[in-house]
PDB file of C-alpha atoms in Angstrom:
ATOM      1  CA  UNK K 888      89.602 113.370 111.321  1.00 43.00           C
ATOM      2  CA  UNK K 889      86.243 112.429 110.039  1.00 45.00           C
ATOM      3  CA  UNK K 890      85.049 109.103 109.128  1.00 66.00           C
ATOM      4  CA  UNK K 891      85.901 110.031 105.388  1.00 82.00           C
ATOM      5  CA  UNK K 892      89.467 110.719 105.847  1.00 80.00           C
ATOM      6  CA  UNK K 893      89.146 112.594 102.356  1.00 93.00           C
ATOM      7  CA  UNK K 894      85.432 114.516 102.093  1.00 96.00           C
ATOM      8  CA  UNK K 895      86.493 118.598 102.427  1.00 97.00           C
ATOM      9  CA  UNK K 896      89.788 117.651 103.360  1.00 98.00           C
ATOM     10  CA  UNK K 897      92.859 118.755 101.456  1.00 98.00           C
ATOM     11  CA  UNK K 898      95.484 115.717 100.160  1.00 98.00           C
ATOM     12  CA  UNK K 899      99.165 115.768  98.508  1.00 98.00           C
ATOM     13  CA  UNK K 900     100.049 112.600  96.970  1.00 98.00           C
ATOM     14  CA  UNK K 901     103.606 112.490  95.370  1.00 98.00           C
ATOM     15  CA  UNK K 902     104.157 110.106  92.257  1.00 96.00           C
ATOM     16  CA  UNK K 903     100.939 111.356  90.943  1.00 96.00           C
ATOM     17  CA  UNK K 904     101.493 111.297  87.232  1.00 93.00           C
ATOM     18  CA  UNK K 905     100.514 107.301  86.771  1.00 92.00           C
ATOM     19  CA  UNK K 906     100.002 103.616  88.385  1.00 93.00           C
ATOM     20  CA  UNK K 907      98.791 104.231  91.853  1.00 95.00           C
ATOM     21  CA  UNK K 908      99.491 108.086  91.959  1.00 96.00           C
ATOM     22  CA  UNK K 909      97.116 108.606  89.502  1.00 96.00           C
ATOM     23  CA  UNK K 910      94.433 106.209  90.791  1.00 97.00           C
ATOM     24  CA  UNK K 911      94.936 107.739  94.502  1.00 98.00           C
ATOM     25  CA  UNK K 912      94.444 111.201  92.574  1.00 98.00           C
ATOM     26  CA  UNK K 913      91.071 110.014  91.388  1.00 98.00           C
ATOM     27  CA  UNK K 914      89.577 108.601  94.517  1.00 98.00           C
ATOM     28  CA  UNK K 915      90.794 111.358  96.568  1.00 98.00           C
ATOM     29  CA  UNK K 916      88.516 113.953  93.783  1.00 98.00           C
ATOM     30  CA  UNK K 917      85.174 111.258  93.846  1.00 98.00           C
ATOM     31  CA  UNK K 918      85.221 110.801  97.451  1.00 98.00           C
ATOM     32  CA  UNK K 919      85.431 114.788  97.840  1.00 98.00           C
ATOM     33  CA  UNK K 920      88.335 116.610  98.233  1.00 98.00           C
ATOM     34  CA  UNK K 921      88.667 119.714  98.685  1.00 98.00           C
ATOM     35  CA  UNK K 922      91.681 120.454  97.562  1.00 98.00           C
ATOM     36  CA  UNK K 923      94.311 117.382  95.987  1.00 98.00           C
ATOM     37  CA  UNK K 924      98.105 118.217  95.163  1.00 98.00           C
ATOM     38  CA  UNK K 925      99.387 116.152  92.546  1.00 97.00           C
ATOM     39  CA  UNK K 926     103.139 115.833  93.045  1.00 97.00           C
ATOM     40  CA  UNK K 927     104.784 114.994  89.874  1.00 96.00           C
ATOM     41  CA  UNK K 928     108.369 115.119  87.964  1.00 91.00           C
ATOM     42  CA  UNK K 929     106.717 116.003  85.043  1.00 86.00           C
ATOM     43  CA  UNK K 930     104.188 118.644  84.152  1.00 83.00           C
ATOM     44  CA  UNK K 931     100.751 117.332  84.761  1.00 88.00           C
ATOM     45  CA  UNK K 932      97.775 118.855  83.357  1.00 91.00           C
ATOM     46  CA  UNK K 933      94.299 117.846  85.315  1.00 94.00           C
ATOM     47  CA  UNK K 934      90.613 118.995  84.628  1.00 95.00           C
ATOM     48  CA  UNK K 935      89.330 119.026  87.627  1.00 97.00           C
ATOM     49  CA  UNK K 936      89.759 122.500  89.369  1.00 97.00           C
ATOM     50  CA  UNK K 937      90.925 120.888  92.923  1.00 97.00           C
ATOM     51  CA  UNK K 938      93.530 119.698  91.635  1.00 97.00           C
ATOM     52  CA  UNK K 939      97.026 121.526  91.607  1.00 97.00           C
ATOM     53  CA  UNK K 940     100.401 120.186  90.402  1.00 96.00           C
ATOM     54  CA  UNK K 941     103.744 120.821  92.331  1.00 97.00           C
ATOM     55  CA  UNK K 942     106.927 119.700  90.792  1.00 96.00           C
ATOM     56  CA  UNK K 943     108.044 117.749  93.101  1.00 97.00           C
ATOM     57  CA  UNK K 944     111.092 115.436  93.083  1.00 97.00           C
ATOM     58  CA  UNK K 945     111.196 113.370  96.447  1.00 98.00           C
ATOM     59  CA  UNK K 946     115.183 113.250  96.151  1.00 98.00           C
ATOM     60  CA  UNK K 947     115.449 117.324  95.161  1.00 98.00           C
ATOM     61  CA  UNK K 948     115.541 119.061  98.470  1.00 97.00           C
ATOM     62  CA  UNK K 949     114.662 122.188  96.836  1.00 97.00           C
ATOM     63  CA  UNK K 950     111.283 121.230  94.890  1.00 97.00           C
ATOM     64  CA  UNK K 951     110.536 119.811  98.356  1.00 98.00           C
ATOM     65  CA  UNK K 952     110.973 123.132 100.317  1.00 98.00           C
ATOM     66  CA  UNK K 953     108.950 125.309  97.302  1.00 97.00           C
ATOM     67  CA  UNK K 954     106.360 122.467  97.436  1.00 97.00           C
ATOM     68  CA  UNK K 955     106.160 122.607 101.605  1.00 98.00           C
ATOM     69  CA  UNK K 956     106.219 126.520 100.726  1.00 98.00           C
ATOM     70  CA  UNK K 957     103.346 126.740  98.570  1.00 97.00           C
ATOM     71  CA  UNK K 958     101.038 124.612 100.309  1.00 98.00           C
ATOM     72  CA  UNK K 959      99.212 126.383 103.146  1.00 97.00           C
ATOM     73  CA  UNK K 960      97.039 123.465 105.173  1.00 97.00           C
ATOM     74  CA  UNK K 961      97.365 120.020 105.096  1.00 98.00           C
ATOM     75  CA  UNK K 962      95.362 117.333 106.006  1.00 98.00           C
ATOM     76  CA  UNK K 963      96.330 114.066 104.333  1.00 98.00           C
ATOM     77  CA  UNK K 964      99.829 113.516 103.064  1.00 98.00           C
ATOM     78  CA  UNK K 965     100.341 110.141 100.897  1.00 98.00           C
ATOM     79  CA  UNK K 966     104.074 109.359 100.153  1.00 98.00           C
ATOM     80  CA  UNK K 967     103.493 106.758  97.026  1.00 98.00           C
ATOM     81  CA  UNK K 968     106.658 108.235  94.803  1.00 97.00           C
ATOM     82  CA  UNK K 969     108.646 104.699  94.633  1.00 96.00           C
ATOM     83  CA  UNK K 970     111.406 103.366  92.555  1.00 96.00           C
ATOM     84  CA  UNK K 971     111.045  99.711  91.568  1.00 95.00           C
ATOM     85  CA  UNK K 972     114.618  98.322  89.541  1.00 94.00           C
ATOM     86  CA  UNK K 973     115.406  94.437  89.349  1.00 94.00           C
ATOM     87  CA  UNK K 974     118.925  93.910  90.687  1.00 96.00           C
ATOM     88  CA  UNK K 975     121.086  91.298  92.320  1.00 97.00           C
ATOM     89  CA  UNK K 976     122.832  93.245  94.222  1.00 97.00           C
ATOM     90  CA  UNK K 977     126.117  93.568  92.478  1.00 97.00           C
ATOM     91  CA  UNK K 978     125.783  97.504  92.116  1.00 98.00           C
ATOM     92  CA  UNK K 979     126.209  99.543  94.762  1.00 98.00           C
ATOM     93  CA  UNK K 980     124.483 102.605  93.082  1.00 98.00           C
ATOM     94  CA  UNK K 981     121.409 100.594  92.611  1.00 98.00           C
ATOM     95  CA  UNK K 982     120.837 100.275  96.178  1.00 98.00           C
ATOM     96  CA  UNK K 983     121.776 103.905  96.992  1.00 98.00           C
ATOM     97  CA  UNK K 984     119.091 104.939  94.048  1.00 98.00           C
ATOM     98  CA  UNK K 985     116.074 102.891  95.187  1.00 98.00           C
ATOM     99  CA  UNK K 986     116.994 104.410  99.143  1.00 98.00           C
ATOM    100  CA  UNK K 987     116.773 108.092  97.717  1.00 98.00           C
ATOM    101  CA  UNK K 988     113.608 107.632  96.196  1.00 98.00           C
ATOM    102  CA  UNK K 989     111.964 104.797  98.763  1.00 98.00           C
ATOM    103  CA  UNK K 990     113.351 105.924 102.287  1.00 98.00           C
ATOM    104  CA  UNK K 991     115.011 109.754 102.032  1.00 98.00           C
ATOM    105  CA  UNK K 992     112.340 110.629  99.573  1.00 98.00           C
ATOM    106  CA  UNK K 993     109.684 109.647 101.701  1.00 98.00           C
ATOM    107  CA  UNK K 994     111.416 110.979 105.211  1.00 98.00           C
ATOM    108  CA  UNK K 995     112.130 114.639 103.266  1.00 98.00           C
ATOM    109  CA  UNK K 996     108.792 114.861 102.041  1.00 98.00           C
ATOM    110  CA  UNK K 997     107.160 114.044 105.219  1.00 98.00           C
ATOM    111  CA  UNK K 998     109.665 116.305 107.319  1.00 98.00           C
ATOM    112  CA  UNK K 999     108.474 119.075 104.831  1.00 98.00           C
ATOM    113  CA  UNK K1000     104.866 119.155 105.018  1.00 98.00           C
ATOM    114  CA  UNK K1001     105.234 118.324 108.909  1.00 98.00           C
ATOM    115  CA  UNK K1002     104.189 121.612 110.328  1.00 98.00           C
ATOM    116  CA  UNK K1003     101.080 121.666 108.261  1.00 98.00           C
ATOM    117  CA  UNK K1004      99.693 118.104 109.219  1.00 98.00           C
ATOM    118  CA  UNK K1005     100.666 118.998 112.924  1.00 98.00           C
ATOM    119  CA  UNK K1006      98.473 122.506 112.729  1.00 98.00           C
ATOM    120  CA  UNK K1007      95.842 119.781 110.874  1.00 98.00           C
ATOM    121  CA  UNK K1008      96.568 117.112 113.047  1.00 98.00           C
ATOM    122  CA  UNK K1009      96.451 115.474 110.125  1.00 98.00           C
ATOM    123  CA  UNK K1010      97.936 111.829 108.562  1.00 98.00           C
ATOM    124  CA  UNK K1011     100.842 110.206 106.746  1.00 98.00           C
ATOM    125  CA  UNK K1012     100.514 107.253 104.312  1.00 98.00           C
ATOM    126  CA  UNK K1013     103.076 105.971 103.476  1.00 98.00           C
ATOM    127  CA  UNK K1014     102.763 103.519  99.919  1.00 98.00           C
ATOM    128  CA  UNK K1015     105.251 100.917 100.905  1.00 98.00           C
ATOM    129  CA  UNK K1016     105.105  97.190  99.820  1.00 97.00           C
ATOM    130  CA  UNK K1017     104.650  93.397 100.851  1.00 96.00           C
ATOM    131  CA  UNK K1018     108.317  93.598  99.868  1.00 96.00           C
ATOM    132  CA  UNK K1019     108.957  95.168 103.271  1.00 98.00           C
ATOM    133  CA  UNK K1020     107.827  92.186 105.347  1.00 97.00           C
ATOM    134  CA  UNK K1021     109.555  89.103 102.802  1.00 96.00           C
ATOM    135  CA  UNK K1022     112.538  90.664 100.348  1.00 97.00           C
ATOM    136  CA  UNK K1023     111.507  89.760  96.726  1.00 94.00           C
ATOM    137  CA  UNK K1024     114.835  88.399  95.871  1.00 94.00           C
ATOM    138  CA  UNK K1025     114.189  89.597  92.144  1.00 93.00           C
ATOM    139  CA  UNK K1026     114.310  92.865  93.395  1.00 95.00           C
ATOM    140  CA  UNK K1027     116.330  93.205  96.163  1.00 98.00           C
ATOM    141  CA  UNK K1028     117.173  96.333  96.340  1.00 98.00           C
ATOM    142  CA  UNK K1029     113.424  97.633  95.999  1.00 97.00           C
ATOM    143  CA  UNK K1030     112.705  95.028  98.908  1.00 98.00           C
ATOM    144  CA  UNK K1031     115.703  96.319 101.317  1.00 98.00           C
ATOM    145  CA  UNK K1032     114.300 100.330 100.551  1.00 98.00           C
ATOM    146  CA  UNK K1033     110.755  99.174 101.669  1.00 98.00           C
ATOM    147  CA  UNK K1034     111.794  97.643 104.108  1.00 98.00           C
ATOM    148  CA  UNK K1035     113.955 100.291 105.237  1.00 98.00           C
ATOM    149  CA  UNK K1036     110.834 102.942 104.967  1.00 98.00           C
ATOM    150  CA  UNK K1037     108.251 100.716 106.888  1.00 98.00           C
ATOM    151  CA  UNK K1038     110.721 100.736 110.036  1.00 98.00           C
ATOM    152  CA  UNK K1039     110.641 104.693 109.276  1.00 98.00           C
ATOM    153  CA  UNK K1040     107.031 104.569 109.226  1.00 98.00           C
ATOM    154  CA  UNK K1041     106.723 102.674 112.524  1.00 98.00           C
ATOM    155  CA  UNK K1042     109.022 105.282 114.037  1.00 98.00           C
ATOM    156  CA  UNK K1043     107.281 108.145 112.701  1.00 98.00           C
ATOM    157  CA  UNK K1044     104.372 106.473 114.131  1.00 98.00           C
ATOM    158  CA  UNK K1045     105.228 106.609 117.589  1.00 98.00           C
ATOM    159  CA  UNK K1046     107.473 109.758 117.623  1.00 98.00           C
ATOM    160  CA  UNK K1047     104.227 111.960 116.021  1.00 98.00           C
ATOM    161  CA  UNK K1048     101.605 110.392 118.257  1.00 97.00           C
ATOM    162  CA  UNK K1049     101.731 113.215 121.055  1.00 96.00           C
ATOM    163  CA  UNK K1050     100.963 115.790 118.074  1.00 97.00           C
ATOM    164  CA  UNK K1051      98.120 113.978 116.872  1.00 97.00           C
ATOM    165  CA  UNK K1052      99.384 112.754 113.381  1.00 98.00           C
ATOM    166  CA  UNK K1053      98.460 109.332 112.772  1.00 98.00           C
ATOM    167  CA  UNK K1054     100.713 107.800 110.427  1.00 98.00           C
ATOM    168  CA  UNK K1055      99.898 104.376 108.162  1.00 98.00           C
ATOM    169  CA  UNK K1056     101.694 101.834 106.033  1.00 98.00           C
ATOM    170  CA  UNK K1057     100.154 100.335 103.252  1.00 98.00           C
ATOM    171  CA  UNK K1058     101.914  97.175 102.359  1.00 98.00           C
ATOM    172  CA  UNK K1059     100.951  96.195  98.815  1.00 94.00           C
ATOM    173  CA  UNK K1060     101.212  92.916  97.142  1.00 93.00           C
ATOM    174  CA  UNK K1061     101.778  93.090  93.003  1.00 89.00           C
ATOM    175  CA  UNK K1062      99.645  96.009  91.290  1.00 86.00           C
ATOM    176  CA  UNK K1063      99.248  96.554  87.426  1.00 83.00           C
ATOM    177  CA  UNK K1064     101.363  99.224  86.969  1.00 74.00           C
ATOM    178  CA  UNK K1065     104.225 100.333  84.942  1.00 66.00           C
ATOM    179  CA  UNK K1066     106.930  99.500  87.611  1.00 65.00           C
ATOM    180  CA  UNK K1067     105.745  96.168  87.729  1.00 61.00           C
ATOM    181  CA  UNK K1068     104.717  95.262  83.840  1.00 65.00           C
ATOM    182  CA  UNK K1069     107.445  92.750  83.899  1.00 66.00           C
ATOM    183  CA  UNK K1070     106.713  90.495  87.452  1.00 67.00           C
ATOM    184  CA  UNK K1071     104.548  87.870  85.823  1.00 67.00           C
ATOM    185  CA  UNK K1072     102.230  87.020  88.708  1.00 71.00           C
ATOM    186  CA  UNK K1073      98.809  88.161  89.421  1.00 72.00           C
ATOM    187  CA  UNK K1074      98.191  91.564  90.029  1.00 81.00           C
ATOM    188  CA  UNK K1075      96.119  94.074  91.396  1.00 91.00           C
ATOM    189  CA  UNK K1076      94.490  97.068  89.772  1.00 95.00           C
ATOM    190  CA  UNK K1077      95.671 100.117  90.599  1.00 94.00           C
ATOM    191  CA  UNK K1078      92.028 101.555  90.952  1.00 96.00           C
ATOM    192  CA  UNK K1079      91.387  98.770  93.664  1.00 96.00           C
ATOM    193  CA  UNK K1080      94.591  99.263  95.915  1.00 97.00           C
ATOM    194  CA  UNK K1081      93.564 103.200  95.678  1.00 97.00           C
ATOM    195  CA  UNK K1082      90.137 102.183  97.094  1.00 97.00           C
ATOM    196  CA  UNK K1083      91.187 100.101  99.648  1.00 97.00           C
ATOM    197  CA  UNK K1084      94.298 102.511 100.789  1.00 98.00           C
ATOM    198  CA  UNK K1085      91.429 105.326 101.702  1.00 98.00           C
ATOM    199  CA  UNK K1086      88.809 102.713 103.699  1.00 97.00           C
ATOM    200  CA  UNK K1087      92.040 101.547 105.662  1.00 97.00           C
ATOM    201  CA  UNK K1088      92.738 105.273 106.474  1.00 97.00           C
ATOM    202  CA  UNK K1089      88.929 105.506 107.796  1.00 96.00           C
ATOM    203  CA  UNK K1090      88.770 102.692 109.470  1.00 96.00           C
ATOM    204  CA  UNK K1091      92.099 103.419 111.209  1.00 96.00           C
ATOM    205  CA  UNK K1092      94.173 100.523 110.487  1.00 97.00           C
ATOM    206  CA  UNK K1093      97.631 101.582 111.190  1.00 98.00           C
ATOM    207  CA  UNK K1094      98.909  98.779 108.214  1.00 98.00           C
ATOM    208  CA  UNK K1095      97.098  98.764 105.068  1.00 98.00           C
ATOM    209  CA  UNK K1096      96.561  94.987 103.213  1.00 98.00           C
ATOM    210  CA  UNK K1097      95.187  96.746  99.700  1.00 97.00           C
ATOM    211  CA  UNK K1098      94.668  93.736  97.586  1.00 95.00           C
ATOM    212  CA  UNK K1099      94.208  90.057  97.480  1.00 93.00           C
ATOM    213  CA  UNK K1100      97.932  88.870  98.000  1.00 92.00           C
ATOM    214  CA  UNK K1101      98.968  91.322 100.939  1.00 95.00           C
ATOM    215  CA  UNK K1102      95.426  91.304 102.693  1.00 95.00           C
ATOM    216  CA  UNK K1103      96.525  87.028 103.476  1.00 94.00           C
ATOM    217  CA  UNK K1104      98.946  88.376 105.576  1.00 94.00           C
ATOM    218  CA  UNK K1105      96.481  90.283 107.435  1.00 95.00           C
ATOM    219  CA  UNK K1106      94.140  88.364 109.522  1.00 94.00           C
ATOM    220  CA  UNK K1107      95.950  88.576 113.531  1.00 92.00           C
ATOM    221  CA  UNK K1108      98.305  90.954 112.142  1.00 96.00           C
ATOM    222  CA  UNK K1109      96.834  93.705 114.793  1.00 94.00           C
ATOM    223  CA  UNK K1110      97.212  90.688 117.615  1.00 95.00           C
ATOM    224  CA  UNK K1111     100.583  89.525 116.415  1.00 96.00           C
ATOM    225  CA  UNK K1112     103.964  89.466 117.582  1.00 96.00           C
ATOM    226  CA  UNK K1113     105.305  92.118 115.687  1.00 95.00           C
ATOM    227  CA  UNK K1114     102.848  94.914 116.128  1.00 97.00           C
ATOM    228  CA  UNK K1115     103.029  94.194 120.065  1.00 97.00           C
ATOM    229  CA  UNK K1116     106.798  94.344 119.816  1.00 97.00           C
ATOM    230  CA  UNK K1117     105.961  97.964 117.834  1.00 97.00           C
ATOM    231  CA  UNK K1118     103.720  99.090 120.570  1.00 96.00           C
ATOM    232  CA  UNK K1119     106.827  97.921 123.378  1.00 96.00           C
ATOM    233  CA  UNK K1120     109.469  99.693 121.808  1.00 97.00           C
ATOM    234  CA  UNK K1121     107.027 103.054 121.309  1.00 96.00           C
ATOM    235  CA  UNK K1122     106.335 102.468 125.019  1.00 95.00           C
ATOM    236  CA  UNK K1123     109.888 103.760 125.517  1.00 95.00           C
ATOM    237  CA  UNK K1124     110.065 107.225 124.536  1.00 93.00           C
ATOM    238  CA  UNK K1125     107.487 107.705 127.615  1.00 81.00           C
ATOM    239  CA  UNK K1126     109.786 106.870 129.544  1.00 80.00           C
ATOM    240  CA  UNK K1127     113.058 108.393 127.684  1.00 70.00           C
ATOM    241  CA  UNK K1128     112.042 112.064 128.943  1.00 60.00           C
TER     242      UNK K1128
END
């Protein structure tokens, strides 16, 4: 990919319709898209002419296929549709909704569009959450989902390699947003984390730290214990076949 991961290139970014979505929408278009797919639950009307909605429900395996079917090339695929619910745990079917959305949403999506980014050799983002690293015990089941989707992310990392898609995590601290109007801590704007999401695609930094609270956790992050451990373990499919 270019050093603009986003000038003349085509984008799909689910969870379009507001917060991040919508911000990611906008930078994509100012930074020069050529084409951006706004994948939304909800009918979404745009004035810009590179912009196309899909309907696009990450749990509804048959908006997904239509979506995968009506999109011809691919370049940059950003999986930010998220579920945020404050729990304790207690209900079952809290847990099992925040997984649809946070972990299956994001693997069906990304299984969908696959053959395009492949023939694009293209990227995944994946929009995922401090929450991954440390559970937010306000929101546990959020946390647990996040979690759950950044070990996804490291394993599509390492199992789409060989075909050239380079696949990122953005691990966001709190950002102004709907989902999180009631976490009374400093926050992000969703303008900034947008910003910062498409220079850590360019540079190439497989984890994304988007705003002031996440990016603490980022200085030896590349030289730390964890991402060699990642690196070990991907070490072993070479040697699996």
């Amino acid at each position: 990919m270019s050093e603009d991961p986003i000038a003349n290139r085509s984008v799909l970014i689910t969870g379009a319709n507001r917060g991040i979505g919508q911000a990611l929408v906008e930078e994509a278009l100012r930074r020069g898209a050529s084409r951006v797919y706004a994948g939304t639950r909800r009918p979404l009307d745009h004035p810009d002419e590179r912009v196309t909605t899909l309907s696009l429900d990450v749990t509804d395996d048959v908006q997904i296929e239509l979506a995968a079917k009506s999109v011809d090339s691919l370049d940059v695929l950003i999986n930010n549709a998220g579920l945020l619910q404050y729990d304790d745990l207690g209900d079952r079917a809290i847990l099992e909704r925040h997984l649809a959305v946070n972990l299956f949403g994001t693997h069906a999506t990304t299984q969908a569009f696959l053959p395009q980014l492949t023939r694009s050799r293209g990227a995944v983002v994946n929009v995922l959450s401090a929450a991954a690293l440390a559970s937010v015990p306000v929101s546990p089941a959020y946390s647990i989902s996040k979690a759950a989707a950044f070990s996804l992310t490291q394993s599509l990392r390492a199992l789409l390699s060989p075909s050239g898609v380079r696949v990122y995590a953005v691990l966001a601290g709190p950002v102004d947003t709907e989902m999180s109007r009631d976490l009374d801590v400093p926050k992000a704007t969703p303008e900034s984390v947008a910003r910062a999401i498409f220079d850590g695609v360019a540079a190439g930094d497989e984890e994304i730290f988007p705003d002031p609270l996440s990016a603490a956790l980022e200085p030896g992050w590349t030289t730390g214990s964890v991402k060699a451990l990642e690196r070990q373990n991907a070490a072993l499919l070479a040697t699996s076949h």
